[in-house]
Coordinates of C-alpha atoms in Angstrom, one line a residue:
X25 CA 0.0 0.0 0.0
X26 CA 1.3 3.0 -1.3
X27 CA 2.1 6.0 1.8
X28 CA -1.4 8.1 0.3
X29 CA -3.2 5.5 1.7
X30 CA -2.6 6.6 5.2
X31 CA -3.9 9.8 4.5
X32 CA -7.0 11.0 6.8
X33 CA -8.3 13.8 8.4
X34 CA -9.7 14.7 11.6
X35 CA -13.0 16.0 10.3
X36 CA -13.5 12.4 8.9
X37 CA -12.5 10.6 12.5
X38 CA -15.0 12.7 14.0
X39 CA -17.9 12.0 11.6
X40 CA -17.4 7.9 12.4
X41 CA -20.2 6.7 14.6
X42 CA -18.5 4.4 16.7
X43 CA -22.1 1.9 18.4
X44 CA -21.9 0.4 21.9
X45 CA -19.7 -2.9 22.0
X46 CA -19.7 -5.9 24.3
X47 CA -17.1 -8.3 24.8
X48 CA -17.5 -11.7 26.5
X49 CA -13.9 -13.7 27.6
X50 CA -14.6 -16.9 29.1
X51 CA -12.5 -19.8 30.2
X52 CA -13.2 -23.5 29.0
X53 CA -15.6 -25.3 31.8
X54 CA -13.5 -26.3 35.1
X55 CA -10.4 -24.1 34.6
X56 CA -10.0 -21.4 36.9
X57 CA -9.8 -17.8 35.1
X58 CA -6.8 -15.6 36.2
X59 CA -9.7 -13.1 37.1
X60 CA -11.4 -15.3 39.4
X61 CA -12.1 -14.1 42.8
X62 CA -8.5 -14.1 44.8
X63 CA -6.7 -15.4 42.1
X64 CA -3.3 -13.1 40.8
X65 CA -2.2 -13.2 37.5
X66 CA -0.5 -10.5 34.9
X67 CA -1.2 -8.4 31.9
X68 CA 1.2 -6.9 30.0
X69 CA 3.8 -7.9 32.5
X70 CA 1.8 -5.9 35.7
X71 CA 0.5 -8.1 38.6
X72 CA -3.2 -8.2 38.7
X73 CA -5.2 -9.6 41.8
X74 CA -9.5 -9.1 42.0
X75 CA -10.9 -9.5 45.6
X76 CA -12.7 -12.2 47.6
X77 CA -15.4 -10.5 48.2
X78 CA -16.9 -10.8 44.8
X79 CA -19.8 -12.7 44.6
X80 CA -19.0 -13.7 40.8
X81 CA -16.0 -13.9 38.6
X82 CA -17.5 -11.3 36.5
X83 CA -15.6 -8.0 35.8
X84 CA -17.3 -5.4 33.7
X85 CA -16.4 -1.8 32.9
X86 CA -18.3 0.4 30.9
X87 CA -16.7 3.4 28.5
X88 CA -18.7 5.9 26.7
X89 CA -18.0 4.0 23.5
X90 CA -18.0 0.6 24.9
X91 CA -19.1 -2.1 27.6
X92 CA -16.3 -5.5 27.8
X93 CA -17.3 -8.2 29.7
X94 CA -15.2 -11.2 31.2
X95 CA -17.1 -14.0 32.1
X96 CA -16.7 -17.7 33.2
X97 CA -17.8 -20.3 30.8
X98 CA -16.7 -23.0 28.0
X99 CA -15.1 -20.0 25.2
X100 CA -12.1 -18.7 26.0
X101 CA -11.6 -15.2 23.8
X102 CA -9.3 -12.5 24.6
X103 CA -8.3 -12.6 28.0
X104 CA -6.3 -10.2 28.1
X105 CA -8.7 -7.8 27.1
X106 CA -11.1 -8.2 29.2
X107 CA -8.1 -8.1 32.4
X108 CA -7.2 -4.4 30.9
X109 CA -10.2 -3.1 30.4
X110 CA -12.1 -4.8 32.9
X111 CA -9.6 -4.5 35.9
X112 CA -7.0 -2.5 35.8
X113 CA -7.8 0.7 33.8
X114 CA -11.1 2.5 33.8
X115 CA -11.3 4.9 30.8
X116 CA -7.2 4.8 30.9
X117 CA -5.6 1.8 30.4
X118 CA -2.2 1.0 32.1
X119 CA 0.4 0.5 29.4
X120 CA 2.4 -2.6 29.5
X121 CA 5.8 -3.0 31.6
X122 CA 8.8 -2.6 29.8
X123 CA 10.1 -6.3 30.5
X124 CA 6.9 -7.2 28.2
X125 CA 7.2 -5.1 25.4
X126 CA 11.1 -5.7 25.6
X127 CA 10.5 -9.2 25.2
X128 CA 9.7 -8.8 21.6
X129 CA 10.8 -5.4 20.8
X130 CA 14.4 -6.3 22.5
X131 CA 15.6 -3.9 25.4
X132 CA 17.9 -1.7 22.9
X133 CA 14.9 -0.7 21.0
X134 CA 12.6 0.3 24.1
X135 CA 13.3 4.0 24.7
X136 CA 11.9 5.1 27.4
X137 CA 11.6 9.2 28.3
X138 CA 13.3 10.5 31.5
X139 CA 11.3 13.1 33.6
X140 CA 13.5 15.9 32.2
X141 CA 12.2 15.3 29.1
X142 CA 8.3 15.5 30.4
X143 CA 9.2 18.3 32.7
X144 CA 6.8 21.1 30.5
X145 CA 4.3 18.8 29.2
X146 CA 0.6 19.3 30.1
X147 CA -0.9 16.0 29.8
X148 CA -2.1 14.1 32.7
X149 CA 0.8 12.5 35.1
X150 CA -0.6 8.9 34.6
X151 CA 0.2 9.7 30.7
X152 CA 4.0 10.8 31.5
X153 CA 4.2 8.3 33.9
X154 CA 3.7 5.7 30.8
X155 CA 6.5 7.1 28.8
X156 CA 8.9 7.0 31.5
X157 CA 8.5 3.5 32.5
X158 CA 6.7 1.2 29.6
X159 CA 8.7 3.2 27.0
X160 CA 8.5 3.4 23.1
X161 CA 9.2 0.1 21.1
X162 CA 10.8 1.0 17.5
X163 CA 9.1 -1.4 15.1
X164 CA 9.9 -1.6 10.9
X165 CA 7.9 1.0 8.8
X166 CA 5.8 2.0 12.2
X167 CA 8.3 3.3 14.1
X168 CA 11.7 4.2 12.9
X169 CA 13.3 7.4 15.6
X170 CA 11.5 8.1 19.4
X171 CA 12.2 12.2 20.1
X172 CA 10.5 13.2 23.1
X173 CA 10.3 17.4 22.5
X174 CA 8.0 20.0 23.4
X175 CA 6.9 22.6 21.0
X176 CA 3.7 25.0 21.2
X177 CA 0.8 23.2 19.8
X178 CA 2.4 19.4 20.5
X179 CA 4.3 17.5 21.9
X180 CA 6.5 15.4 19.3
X181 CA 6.5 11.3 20.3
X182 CA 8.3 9.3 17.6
X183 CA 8.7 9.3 13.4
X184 CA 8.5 6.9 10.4
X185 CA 11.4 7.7 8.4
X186 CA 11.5 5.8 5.3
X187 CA 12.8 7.7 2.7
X188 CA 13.1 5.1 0.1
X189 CA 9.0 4.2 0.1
X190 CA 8.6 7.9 0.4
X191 CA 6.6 7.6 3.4
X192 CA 7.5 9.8 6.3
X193 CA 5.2 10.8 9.3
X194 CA 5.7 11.8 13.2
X195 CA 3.4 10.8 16.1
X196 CA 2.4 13.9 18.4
X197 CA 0.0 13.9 21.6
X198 CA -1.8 17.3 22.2
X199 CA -1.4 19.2 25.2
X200 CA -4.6 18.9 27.6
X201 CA -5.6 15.1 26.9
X202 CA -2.7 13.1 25.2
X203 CA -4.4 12.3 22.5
X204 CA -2.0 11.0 19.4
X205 CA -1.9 12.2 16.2
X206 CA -0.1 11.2 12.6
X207 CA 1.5 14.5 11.3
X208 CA 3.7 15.8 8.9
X209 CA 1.4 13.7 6.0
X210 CA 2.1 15.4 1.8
X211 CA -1.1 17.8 2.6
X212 CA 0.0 19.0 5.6
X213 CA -3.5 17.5 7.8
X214 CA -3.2 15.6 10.8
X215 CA -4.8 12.2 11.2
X216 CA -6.0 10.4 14.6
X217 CA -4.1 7.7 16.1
X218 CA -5.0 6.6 19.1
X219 CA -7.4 8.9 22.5
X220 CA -4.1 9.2 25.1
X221 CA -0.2 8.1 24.9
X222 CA -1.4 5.1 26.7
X223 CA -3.8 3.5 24.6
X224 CA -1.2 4.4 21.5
X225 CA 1.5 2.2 23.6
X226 CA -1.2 -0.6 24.2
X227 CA -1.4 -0.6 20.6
X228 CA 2.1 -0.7 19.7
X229 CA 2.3 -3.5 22.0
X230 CA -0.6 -5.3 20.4
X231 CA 0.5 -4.4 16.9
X232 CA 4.4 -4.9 17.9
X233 CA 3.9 -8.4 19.5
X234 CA 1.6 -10.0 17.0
X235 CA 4.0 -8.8 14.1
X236 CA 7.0 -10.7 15.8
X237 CA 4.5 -13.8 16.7
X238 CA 2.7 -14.4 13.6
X239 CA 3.9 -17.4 11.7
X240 CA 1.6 -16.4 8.5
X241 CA 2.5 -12.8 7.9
X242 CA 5.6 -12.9 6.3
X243 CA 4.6 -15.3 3.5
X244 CA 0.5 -14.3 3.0
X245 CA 1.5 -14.7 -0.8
X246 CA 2.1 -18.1 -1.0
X247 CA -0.6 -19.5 -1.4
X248 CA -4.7 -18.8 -0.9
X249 CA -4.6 -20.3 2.2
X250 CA -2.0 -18.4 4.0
X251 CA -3.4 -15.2 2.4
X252 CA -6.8 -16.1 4.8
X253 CA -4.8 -17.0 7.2
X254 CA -3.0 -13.7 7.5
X255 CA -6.5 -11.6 6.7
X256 CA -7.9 -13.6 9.4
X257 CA -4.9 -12.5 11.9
X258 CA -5.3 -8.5 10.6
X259 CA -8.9 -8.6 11.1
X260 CA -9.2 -9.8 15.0
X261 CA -5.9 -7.4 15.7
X262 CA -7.9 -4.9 14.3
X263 CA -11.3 -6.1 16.2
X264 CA -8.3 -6.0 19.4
X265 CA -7.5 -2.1 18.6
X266 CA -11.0 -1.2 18.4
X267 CA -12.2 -3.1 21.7
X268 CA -9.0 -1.2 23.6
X269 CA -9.5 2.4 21.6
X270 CA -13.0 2.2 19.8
X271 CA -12.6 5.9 17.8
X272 CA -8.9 4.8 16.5
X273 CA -10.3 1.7 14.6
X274 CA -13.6 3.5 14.0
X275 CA -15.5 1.7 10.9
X276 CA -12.7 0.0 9.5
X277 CA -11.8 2.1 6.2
X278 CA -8.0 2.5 5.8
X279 CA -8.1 6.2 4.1
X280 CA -9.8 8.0 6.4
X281 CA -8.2 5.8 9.8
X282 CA -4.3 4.9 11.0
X283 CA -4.6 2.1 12.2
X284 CA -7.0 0.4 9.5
X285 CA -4.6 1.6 7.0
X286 CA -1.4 0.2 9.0
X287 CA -2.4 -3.1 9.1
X288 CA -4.0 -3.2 5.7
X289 CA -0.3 -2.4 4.8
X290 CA 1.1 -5.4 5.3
X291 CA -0.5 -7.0 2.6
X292 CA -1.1 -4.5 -0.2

């Protein structure tokens, strides 16, 4: 996919009509789920623990955009999910530790921001917090160069530098709420990525740790087969982003959406 494909605009992310969405992660019969009552287990590297004194094993949260719900039962979908959104982070999710995303990304190509670099930045602490300890993975043709600086009207994250497909881009979060943009695109608009810093490093993670997982991806064109395969993979890491950040999958359509148009990238 050529880089004018991951042109959008903001009037276009605000014109998507993102409806309610329920999620339901469940646990085969007589296996204990890792959010059962005063059971501990981890997401993204952090400890998690729910209390005794729930009645159920049920954890729900519900977001302006949308309602998850982990359940007990014979399915077991997404658990992770559900233990994020359900447990740990309200409307903000908590970004994965740095040992997790180093476990894919490698340590050396983790950079993390030190306070100093924060120190004039009007975002919410939690947001600088997440930059300073989980740290921004450098992934191939995502993210190329992590700059943390501070000018007027944002605050300048990472780039995509590759000159040769003629595809360049920076990542920015806005002063106030965090919220990521794409900028520096041919027409000079900026496109949405992702609502706060955090839920654009839950989605690197995401992104990051499938790409380095998947078995299918790197030869889709072999055959018909592996091309399902790897649509398959795009769509439910796509249905992933949009459970975690509902306005930065939006309704699916690569040109007017980032991360639509990243992941329909990696096969045309």
């Amino acid at each position: 996919m050529s880089g004018n494909s991951l042109r959008c605009t903001r009037a276009a992310h605000h014109r998507v009509a993102v409806p309610p969405r329920q999620w339901f992660t469940s646990f085969p019969q007589g296996r204990k789920p890792p959010w059962s009552p005063g059971t501990r287990s981890t997401y993204f590297g952090r400890p998690i623990s729910v209390s005794d004194n729930d009645s159920s094993a049920t954890v729900r949260v519900h977001r302006r955009w949308s309602a998850l719900a982990a359940t007990t039962g014979r399915r077991h979908v997404r658990p992770y999910l559900a233990i994020l959104r359900g447990v740990l982070g309200g409307d903000l999710p908590v970004p994965p530790a740095f040992e997790a995303v180093a476990s894919w990304a490698g340590a050396e190509r983790v950079v993390r921001a030190a306070a100093s670099d924060l120190a004039t930045w009007r975002v919410p602490e939690p947001q600088k917090e997440a930059l300073i300890t989980c740290g921004v993975p450098l992934i191939d043709d995502l993210v190329d160069a992590v700059s943390f600086s501070a000018e007027p009207a944002m605050y300048r994250l990472a780039s995509r530098n590759n000159e040769v497909a003629d595809v360049i881009w920076e990542y920015g979060a806005t002063p106030g709420s965090g919220e990521v943009l794409q900028l520096g695109l041919p027409d000079g608009s900026a496109c949405f990525v992702n609502s706060t810093i955090n839920h654009w490093l839950c989605s690197l993670h995401l992104v990051g740790s499938w790409l380095t997982g998947s078995t299918v991806i790197g030869h889709w064109d072999e055959d018909g087969q592996a091309e399902e395969e790897a649509l398959a993979e795009l769509g439910d890491l796509l249905e992933q982003i949009r459970a975690l950040d509902p306005p930065a999958g939006g309704d699916g359509d690569h040109r007017t959406h980032f991360w639509p148009a990243v992941l329909d990238r990696w096969l045309y």
